[in-house]
PDB file of C-alpha atoms and ligand atoms in Angstrom:
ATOM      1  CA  UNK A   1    -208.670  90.863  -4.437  1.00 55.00           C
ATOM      2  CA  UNK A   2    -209.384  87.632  -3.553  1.00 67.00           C
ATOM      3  CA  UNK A   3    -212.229  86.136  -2.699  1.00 92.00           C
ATOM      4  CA  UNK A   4    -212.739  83.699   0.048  1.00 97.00           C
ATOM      5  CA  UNK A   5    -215.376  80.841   0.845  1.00 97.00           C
ATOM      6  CA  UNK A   6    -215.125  79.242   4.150  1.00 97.00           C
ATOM      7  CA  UNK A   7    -217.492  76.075   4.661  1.00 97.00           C
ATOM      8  CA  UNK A   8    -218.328  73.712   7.535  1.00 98.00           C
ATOM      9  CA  UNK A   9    -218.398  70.105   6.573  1.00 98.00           C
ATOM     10  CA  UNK A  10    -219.413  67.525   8.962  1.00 98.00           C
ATOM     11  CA  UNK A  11    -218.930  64.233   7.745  1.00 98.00           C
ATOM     12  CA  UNK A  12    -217.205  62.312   5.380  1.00 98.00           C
ATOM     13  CA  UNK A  13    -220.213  62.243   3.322  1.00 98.00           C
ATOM     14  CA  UNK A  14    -220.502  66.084   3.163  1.00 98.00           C
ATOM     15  CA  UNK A  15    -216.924  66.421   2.450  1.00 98.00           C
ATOM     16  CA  UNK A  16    -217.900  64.189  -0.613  1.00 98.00           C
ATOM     17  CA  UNK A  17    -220.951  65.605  -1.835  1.00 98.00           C
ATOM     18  CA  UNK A  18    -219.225  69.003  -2.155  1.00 98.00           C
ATOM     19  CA  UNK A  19    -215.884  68.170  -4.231  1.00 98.00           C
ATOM     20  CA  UNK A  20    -218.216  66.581  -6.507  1.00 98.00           C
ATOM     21  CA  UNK A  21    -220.638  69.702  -6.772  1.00 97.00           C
ATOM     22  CA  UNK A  22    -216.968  71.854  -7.265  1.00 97.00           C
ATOM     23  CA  UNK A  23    -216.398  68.906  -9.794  1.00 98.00           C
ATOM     24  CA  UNK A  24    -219.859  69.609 -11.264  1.00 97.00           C
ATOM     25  CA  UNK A  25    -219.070  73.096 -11.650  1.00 96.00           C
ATOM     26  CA  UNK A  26    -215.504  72.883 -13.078  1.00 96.00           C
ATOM     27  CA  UNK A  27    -214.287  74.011 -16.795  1.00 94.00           C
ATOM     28  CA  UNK A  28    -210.956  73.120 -17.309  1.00 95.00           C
ATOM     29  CA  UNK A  29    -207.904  74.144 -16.885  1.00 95.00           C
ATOM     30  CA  UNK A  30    -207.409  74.570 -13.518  1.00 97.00           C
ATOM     31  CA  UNK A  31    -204.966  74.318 -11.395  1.00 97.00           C
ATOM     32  CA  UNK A  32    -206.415  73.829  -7.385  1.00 98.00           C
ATOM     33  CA  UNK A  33    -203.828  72.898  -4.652  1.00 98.00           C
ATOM     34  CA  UNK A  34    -205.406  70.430  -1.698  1.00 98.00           C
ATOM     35  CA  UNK A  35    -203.607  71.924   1.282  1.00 98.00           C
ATOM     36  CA  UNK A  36    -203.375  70.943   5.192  1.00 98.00           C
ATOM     37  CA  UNK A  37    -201.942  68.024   7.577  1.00 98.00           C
ATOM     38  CA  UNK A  38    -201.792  64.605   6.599  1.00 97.00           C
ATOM     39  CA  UNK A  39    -205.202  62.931   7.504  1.00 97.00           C
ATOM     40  CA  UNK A  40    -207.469  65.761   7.060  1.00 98.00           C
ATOM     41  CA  UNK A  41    -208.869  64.628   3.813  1.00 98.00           C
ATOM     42  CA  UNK A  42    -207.084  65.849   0.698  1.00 98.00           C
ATOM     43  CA  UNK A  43    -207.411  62.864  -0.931  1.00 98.00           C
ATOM     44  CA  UNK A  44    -210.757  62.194   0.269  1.00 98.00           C
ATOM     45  CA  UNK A  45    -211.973  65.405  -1.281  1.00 98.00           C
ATOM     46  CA  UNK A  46    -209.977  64.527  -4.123  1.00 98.00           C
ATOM     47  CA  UNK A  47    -211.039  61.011  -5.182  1.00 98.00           C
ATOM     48  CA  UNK A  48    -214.747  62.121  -4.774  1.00 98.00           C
ATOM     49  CA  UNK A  49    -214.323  65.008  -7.174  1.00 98.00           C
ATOM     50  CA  UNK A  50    -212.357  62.702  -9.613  1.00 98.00           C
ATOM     51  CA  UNK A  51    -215.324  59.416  -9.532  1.00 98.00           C
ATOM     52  CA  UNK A  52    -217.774  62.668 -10.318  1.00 98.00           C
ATOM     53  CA  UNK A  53    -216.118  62.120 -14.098  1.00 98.00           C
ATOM     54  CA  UNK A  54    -216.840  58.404 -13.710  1.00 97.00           C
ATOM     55  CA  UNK A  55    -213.629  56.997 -12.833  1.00 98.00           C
ATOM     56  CA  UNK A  56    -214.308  54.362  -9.925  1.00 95.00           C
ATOM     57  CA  UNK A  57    -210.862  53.572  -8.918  1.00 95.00           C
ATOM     58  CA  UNK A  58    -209.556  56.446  -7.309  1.00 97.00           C
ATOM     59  CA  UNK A  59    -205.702  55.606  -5.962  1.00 96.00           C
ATOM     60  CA  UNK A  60    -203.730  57.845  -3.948  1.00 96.00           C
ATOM     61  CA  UNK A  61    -200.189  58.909  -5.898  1.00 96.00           C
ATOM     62  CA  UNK A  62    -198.566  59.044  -2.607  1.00 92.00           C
ATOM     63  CA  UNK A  63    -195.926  56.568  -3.737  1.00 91.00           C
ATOM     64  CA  UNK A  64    -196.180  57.276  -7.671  1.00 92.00           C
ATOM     65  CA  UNK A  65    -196.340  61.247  -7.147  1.00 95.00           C
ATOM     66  CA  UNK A  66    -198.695  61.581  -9.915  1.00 95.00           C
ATOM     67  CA  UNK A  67    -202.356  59.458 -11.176  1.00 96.00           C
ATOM     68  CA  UNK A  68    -203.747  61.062 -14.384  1.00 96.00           C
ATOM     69  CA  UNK A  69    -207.704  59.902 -15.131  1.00 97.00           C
ATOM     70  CA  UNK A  70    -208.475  60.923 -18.680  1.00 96.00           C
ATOM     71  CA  UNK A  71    -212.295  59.916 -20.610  1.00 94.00           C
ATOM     72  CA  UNK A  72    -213.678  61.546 -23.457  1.00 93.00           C
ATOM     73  CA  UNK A  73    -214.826  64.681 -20.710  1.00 89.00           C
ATOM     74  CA  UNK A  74    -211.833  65.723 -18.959  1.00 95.00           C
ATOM     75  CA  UNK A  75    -208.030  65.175 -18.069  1.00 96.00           C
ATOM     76  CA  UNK A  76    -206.989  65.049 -14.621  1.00 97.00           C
ATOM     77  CA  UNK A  77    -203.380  64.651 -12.636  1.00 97.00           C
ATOM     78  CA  UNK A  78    -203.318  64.392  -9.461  1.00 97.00           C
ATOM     79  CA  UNK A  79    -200.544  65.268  -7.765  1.00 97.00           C
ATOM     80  CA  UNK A  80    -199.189  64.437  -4.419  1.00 97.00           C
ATOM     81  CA  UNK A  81    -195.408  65.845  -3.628  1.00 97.00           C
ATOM     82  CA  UNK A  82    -195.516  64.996  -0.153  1.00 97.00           C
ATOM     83  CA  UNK A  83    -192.328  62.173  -1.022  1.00 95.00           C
ATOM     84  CA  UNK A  84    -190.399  64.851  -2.902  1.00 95.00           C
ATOM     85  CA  UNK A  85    -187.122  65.433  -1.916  1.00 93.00           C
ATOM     86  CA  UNK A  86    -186.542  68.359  -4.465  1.00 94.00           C
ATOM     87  CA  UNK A  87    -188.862  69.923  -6.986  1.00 94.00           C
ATOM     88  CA  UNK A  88    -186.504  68.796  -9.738  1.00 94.00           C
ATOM     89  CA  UNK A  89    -187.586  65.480  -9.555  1.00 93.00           C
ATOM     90  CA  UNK A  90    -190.799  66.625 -11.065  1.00 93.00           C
ATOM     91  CA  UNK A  91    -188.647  67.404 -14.120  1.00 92.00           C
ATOM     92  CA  UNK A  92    -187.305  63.334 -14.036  1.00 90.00           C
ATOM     93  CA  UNK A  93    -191.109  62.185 -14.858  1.00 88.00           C
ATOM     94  CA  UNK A  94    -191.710  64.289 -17.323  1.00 88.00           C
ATOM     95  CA  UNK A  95    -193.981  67.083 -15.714  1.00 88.00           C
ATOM     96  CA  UNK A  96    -194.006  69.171 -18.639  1.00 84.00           C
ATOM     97  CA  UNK A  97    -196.568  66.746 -20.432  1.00 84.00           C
ATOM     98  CA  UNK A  98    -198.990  66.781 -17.861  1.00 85.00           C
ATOM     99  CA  UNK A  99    -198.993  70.320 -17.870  1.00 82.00           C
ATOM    100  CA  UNK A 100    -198.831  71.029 -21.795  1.00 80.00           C
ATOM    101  CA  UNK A 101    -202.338  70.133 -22.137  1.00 83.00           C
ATOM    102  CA  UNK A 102    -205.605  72.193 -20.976  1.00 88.00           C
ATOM    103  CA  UNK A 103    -206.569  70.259 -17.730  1.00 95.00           C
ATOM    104  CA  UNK A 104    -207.567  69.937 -13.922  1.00 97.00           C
ATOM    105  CA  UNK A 105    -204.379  69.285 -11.861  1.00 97.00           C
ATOM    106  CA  UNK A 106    -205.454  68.498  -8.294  1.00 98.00           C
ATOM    107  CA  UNK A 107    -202.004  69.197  -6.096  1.00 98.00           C
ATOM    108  CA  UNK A 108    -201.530  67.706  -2.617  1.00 98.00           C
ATOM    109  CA  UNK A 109    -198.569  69.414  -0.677  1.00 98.00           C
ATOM    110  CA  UNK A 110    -197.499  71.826  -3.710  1.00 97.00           C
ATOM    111  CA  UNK A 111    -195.071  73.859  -1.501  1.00 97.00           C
ATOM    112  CA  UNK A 112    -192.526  71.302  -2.542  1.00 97.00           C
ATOM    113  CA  UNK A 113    -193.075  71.238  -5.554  1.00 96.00           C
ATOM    114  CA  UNK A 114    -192.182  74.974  -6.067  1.00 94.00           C
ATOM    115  CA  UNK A 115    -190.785  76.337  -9.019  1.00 94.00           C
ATOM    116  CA  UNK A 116    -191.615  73.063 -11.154  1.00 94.00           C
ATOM    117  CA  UNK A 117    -195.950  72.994 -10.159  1.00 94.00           C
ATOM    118  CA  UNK A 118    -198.248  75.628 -11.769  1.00 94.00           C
ATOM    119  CA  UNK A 119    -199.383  78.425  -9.447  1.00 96.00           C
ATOM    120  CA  UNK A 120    -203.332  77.360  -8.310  1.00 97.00           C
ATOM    121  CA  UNK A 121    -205.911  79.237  -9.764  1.00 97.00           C
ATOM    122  CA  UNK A 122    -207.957  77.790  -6.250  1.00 98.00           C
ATOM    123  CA  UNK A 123    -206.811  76.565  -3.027  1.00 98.00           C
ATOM    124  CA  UNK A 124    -208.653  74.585  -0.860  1.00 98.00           C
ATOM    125  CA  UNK A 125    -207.038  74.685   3.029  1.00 98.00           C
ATOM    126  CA  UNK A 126    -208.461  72.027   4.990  1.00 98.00           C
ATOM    127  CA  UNK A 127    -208.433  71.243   9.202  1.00 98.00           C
ATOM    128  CA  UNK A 128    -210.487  69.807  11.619  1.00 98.00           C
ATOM    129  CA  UNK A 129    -210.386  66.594  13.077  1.00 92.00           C
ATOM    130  CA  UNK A 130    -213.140  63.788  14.735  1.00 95.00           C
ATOM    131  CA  UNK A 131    -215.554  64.184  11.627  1.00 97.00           C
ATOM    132  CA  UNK A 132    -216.067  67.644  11.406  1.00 98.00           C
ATOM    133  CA  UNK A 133    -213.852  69.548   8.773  1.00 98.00           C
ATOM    134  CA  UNK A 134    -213.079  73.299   7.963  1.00 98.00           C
ATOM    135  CA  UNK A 135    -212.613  74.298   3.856  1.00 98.00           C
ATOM    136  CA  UNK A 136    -211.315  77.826   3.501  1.00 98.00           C
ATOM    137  CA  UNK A 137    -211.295  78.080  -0.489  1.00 98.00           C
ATOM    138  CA  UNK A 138    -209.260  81.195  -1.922  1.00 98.00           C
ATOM    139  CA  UNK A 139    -209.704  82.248  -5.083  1.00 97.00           C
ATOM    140  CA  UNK A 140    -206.233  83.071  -6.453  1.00 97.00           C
ATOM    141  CA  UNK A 141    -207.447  85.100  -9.538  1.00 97.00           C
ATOM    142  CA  UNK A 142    -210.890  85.278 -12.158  1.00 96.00           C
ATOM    143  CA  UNK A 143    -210.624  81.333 -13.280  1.00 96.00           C
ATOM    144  CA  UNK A 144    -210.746  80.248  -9.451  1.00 97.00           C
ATOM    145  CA  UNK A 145    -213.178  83.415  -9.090  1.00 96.00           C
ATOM    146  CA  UNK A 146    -215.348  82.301 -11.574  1.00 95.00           C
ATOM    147  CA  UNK A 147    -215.774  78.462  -9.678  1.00 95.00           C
ATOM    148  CA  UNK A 148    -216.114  80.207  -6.623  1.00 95.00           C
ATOM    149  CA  UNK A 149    -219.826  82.154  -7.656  1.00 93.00           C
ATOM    150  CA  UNK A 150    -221.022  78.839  -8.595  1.00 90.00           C
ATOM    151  CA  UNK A 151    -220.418  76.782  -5.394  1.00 89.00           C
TER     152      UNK A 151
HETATM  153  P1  LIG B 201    -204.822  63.431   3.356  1.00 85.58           P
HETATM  154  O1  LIG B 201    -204.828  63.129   1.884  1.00 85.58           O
HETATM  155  O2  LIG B 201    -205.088  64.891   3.668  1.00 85.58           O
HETATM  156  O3  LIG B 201    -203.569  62.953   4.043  1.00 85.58           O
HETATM  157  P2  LIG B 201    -206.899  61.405   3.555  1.00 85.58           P
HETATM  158  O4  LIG B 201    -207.988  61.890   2.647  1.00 85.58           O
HETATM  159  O5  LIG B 201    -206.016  60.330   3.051  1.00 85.58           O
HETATM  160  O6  LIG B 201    -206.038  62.670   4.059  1.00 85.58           O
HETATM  161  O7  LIG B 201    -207.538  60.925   4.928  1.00 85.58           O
HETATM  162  C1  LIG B 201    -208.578  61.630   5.545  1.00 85.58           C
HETATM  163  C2  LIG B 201    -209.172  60.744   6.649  1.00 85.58           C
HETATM  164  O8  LIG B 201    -210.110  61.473   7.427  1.00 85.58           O
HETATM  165  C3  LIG B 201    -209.918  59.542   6.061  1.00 85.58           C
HETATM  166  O9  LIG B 201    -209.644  58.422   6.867  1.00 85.58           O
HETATM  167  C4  LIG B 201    -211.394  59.963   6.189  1.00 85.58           C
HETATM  168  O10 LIG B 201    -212.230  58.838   6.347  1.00 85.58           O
HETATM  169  C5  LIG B 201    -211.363  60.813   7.447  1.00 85.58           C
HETATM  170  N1  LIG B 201    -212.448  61.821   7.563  1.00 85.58           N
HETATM  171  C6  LIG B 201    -213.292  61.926   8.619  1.00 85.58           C
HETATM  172  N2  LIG B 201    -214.136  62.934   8.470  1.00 85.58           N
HETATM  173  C7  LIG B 201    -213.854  63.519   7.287  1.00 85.58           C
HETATM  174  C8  LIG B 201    -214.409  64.635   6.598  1.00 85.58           C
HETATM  175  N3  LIG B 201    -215.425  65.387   7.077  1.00 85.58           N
HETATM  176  N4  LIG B 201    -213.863  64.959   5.399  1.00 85.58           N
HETATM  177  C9  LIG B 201    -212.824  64.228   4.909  1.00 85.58           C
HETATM  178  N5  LIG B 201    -212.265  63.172   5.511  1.00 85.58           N
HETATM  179  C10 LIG B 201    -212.770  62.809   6.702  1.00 85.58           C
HETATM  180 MG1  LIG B 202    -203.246  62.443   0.608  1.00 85.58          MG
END
């Protein structure tokens, strides 16, 4: 079954300060999909959890689809499909080598990437608006379980 954590967050800041305790709490691989409207902080939550491995410039791969952030720690791609047209255009940059290796793939708007993105061990379903933002986290089997008991 899975197991769900639902969280209140109610400011940037605190949006912040928990990706980076999930990022604190992380053993690769995993897979975690970033999932809700445009605006409501996917890749706020993601760029904090990626500068928790010390990488300060934190771009959003709206326009290149993919930003990988590797250091003697940890390899991370992070994904953002939102400008796919079709999936198989994942297969045209060469998706298979990001995905070879053990790592953390962060996925903004994975549904279009089906059939090409790795199912999520962990997804993270953001809303809210003004400041205040809702995380329902989901557990989709014992690797996303596992992060789950520690946050
Ligand atoms: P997405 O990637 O989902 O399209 P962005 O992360 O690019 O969204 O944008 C989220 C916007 O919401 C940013 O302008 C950010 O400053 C703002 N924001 C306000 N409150 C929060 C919050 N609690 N958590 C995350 N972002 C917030
Ligand atoms: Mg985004």
């Amino acid at each position: 079954m899975a197991t769900v954590l639902k969280i209140t967050l109610n400011s940037e800041t605190a949006t912040q300060q928990f990706a980076q305790k999930l990022a604190q709490n992380i053993k690769p691989p995993m897979v975690i999909y970033l999932q809700g409207d445009l605006g409501v902080g996917k890749t706020t939550f993601a760029r904090s959890f990626i500068q928790f491995f010390g990488f300060d410039k934190v771009k959003s791969p709206t326009y290149s689809l993919v930003e990988s952030y590797q250091n003697d720690a940890i390899n991370i791609h992070h994904f953002d499909c939102y400008r796919l047209s079709d999936p198989e255009e994942l297969e045209y940059i060469g998706i298979r080598d990001y995905t070879n290796t053990p790592a953390i793939q962060l996925i903004e708007w994975a549904e279009l990437g089906t059939g090409m993105i790795a199912p999520a061990d962990l997804t993270i379903a953001l809303s809210g608006d003004s400041e205040t933002r809702e995380l329902m986290l989901t557990a989709q089997n014992d690797i996303g379980n596992t992060l789950l008991q520690c946050v």
